[in-house]
GROMACS .gro file of C-alpha atoms in nm:
model
  179
    1MET     CA    1  -0.006   0.010  -0.011
    2PRO     CA    2   0.128   0.359  -0.090
    3MET     CA    3   0.219   0.544   0.241
    4PHE     CA    4   0.410   0.854   0.238
    5GLU     CA    5   0.583   1.066   0.484
    6PHE     CA    6   0.539   1.431   0.448
    7GLU     CA    7   0.748   1.692   0.629
    8GLY     CA    8   0.830   1.449   0.900
    9LYS     CA    9   0.472   1.322   0.961
   10ARG     CA   10   0.391   0.977   0.862
   11PRO     CA   11   0.086   0.750   0.882
   12SER     CA   12   0.036   0.549   1.180
   13VAL     CA   13  -0.173   0.233   1.116
   14HIS     CA   14  -0.281  -0.014   1.404
   15PRO     CA   15  -0.166  -0.369   1.314
   16GLU     CA   16  -0.535  -0.486   1.343
   17ALA     CA   17  -0.644  -0.224   1.082
   18TRP     CA   18  -0.670  -0.308   0.716
   19ILE     CA   19  -0.552  -0.086   0.425
   20ALA     CA   20  -0.620  -0.196   0.065
   21PRO     CA   21  -0.299  -0.228  -0.134
   22THR     CA   22  -0.416   0.064  -0.366
   23ALA     CA   23  -0.519   0.303  -0.088
   24THR     CA   24  -0.299   0.606  -0.038
   25LEU     CA   25  -0.198   0.753   0.306
   26VAL     CA   26  -0.001   1.067   0.304
   27GLY     CA   27   0.118   1.244   0.620
   28ASP     CA   28  -0.027   1.283   0.962
   29VAL     CA   29  -0.285   0.982   0.922
   30VAL     CA   30  -0.413   0.773   1.215
   31VAL     CA   31  -0.590   0.453   1.139
   32GLU     CA   32  -0.709   0.274   1.468
   33GLN     CA   33  -0.762  -0.091   1.542
   34GLY     CA   34  -1.032  -0.272   1.324
   35ALA     CA   35  -1.061   0.027   1.085
   36SER     CA   36  -1.048  -0.036   0.712
   37VAL     CA   37  -0.948   0.198   0.409
   38TRP     CA   38  -1.044   0.042   0.086
   39TYR     CA   39  -0.930   0.027  -0.276
   40GLY     CA   40  -0.853   0.371  -0.446
   41VAL     CA   41  -0.902   0.586  -0.123
   42VAL     CA   42  -0.655   0.882  -0.079
   43VAL     CA   43  -0.628   1.003   0.272
   44ARG     CA   44  -0.399   1.314   0.256
   45ALA     CA   45  -0.291   1.482   0.588
   46ASP     CA   46  -0.059   1.748   0.476
   47PHE     CA   47  -0.209   2.050   0.661
   48GLY     CA   48  -0.338   1.881   0.970
   49ARG     CA   49  -0.428   1.531   1.100
   50ILE     CA   50  -0.691   1.276   0.981
   51VAL     CA   51  -0.808   1.019   1.238
   52ILE     CA   52  -0.995   0.710   1.122
   53ARG     CA   53  -1.132   0.572   1.439
   54GLU     CA   54  -1.185   0.220   1.558
   55GLY     CA   55  -1.397  -0.004   1.352
   56ALA     CA   56  -1.475   0.262   1.085
   57ASN     CA   57  -1.437   0.200   0.721
   58VAL     CA   58  -1.363   0.422   0.433
   59GLN     CA   59  -1.473   0.280   0.103
   60ASP     CA   60  -1.366   0.272  -0.255
   61ASN     CA   61  -1.248   0.588  -0.429
   62SER     CA   62  -1.320   0.820  -0.141
   63VAL     CA   63  -1.091   1.117  -0.056
   64LEU     CA   64  -1.023   1.262   0.290
   65HIS     CA   65  -0.831   1.577   0.330
   66VAL     CA   66  -0.769   1.820   0.616
   67ASN     CA   67  -0.687   2.205   0.655
   68ASP     CA   68  -0.501   2.285   0.972
   69GLY     CA   69  -0.667   2.101   1.249
   70VAL     CA   70  -0.822   1.747   1.279
   71CYS     CA   71  -1.060   1.562   1.019
   72GLU     CA   72  -1.206   1.268   1.222
   73VAL     CA   73  -1.418   0.980   1.109
   74GLY     CA   74  -1.577   0.840   1.432
   75ALA     CA   75  -1.569   0.491   1.575
   76ASN     CA   76  -1.769   0.238   1.365
   77ALA     CA   77  -1.866   0.510   1.112
   78THR     CA   78  -1.876   0.449   0.738
   79VAL     CA   79  -1.773   0.658   0.450
   80GLY     CA   80  -1.939   0.515   0.140
   81HIS     CA   81  -1.796   0.489  -0.195
   82SER     CA   82  -1.673   0.804  -0.394
   83CYS     CA   83  -1.722   1.038  -0.104
   84ILE     CA   84  -1.539   1.355  -0.032
   85VAL     CA   85  -1.476   1.415   0.332
   86HIS     CA   86  -1.296   1.755   0.390
   87ASP     CA   87  -1.177   1.901   0.717
   88CYS     CA   88  -1.484   1.784   0.918
   89THR     CA   89  -1.606   1.555   1.193
   90VAL     CA   90  -1.809   1.246   1.119
   91GLY     CA   91  -1.950   1.111   1.448
   92GLU     CA   92  -1.942   0.761   1.577
   93GLN     CA   93  -2.152   0.504   1.378
   94ALA     CA   94  -2.254   0.761   1.117
   95LEU     CA   95  -2.297   0.664   0.759
   96ILE     CA   96  -2.196   0.896   0.477
   97GLY     CA   97  -2.381   0.765   0.163
   98ASN     CA   98  -2.223   0.691  -0.164
   99ALA     CA   99  -2.101   1.003  -0.346
  100ALA     CA  100  -2.182   1.243  -0.064
  101THR     CA  101  -1.975   1.543   0.034
  102VAL     CA  102  -1.908   1.668   0.386
  103LEU     CA  103  -1.722   1.999   0.386
  104ASP     CA  104  -1.508   2.221   0.604
  105LYS     CA  105  -1.586   2.227   0.971
  106ALA     CA  106  -1.906   2.058   0.935
  107THR     CA  107  -2.018   1.800   1.202
  108VAL     CA  108  -2.231   1.484   1.128
  109GLY     CA  109  -2.377   1.365   1.449
  110ALA     CA  110  -2.360   1.002   1.588
  111ARG     CA  111  -2.579   0.734   1.418
  112THR     CA  112  -2.658   0.985   1.129
  113LEU     CA  113  -2.711   0.890   0.768
  114VAL     CA  114  -2.606   1.139   0.510
  115ALA     CA  115  -2.782   1.032   0.196
  116ALA     CA  116  -2.623   0.926  -0.115
  117GLY     CA  117  -2.527   1.244  -0.325
  118ALA     CA  118  -2.578   1.487  -0.039
  119THR     CA  119  -2.366   1.795   0.026
  120VAL     CA  120  -2.314   1.884   0.375
  121THR     CA  121  -2.193   2.255   0.345
  122PRO     CA  122  -1.918   2.427   0.545
  123GLY     CA  123  -1.999   2.466   0.915
  124THR     CA  124  -2.326   2.268   0.901
  125GLU     CA  125  -2.412   2.084   1.224
  126VAL     CA  126  -2.618   1.771   1.144
  127PRO     CA  127  -2.791   1.645   1.464
  128SER     CA  128  -2.748   1.276   1.582
  129GLU     CA  129  -2.996   0.999   1.442
  130VAL     CA  130  -3.134   1.181   1.153
  131ILE     CA  131  -3.112   1.121   0.759
  132ALA     CA  132  -2.956   1.451   0.618
  133MET     CA  133  -3.082   1.502   0.250
  134GLY     CA  134  -3.023   1.744  -0.026
  135SER     CA  135  -2.745   1.927  -0.198
  136PRO     CA  136  -2.710   2.134   0.014
  137ALA     CA  137  -2.823   1.905   0.287
  138LYS     CA  138  -3.091   2.116   0.473
  139LYS     CA  139  -3.351   1.851   0.516
  140PHE     CA  140  -3.316   1.640   0.837
  141VAL     CA  141  -3.555   1.368   0.909
  142PRO     CA  142  -3.565   1.097   1.171
  143LEU     CA  143  -3.401   0.769   1.084
  144THR     CA  144  -3.652   0.531   0.909
  145ASP     CA  145  -3.635   0.169   0.993
  146SER     CA  146  -3.450   0.090   0.678
  147ALA     CA  147  -3.186   0.374   0.748
  148ARG     CA  148  -3.142   0.242   1.110
  149GLY     CA  149  -3.062  -0.095   0.967
  150TRP     CA  150  -2.790   0.041   0.758
  151VAL     CA  151  -2.652   0.247   1.048
  152ASP     CA  152  -2.681  -0.061   1.298
  153HIS     CA  153  -2.519  -0.309   1.081
  154ASN     CA  154  -2.284  -0.164   0.812
  155ALA     CA  155  -1.969  -0.119   1.033
  156ALA     CA  156  -1.972  -0.482   1.134
  157VAL     CA  157  -2.045  -0.609   0.772
  158TYR     CA  158  -1.722  -0.406   0.664
  159GLN     CA  159  -1.527  -0.515   0.953
  160GLU     CA  160  -1.577  -0.884   0.849
  161LEU     CA  161  -1.515  -0.821   0.487
  162ALA     CA  162  -1.193  -0.629   0.574
  163ARG     CA  163  -1.076  -0.964   0.760
  164ARG     CA  164  -1.172  -1.159   0.446
  165HIS     CA  165  -0.976  -0.930   0.215
  166ALA     CA  166  -0.677  -0.937   0.454
  167VAL     CA  167  -0.642  -1.298   0.394
  168GLY     CA  168  -0.807  -1.366   0.064
  169VAL     CA  169  -0.685  -1.095  -0.170
  170GLU     CA  170  -0.377  -1.176  -0.386
  171GLU     CA  171  -0.219  -0.952  -0.639
  172LEU     CA  172  -0.204  -1.111  -0.989
  173ALA     CA  173   0.089  -1.070  -1.236
  174GLU     CA  174  -0.184  -1.081  -1.507
  175PRO     CA  175  -0.542  -1.191  -1.541
  176ASP     CA  176  -0.667  -1.526  -1.662
  177ARG     CA  177  -0.714  -1.543  -2.047
  178PRO     CA  178  -1.003  -1.743  -2.186
  179ALA     CA  179  -0.863  -2.027  -2.407
   0.00000   0.00000   0.00000
């Protein structure tokens, strides 16, 4: 996996975290126990620190960046596929839906679902246990049963999947070709 020191700061990855071989970590990045960072993710902490808390997962092709300060993905939180998480705080067990954007100094509350494609604008405070919808995300509604299911179970699903990838993925020199 590509990891880079930048100006004396280097990534710190817990031995029980899983980082995909194509994820890139730069600078002052902390990945805690049981967390996973998936294929194509870029975590670039060149101005400040990025912390991915215990059991959290950052899925394929997402980008995390920080200004001066700390960008944090809370324990057991999920950042879905192709998200932008920039200089903000994602609460414990929150779920950032696919292709959503969370911007500077925004705070996403614990157990909140940011809907796929939503944009949480700078400085927005999204309360806990709601669904945040829209671009910009201004509509906050209570979690539905379906959304609660995703929030309740997504971290555990990805923790198990990361364990499977840790032992089951093997780089190939070239693909199989049909005869």
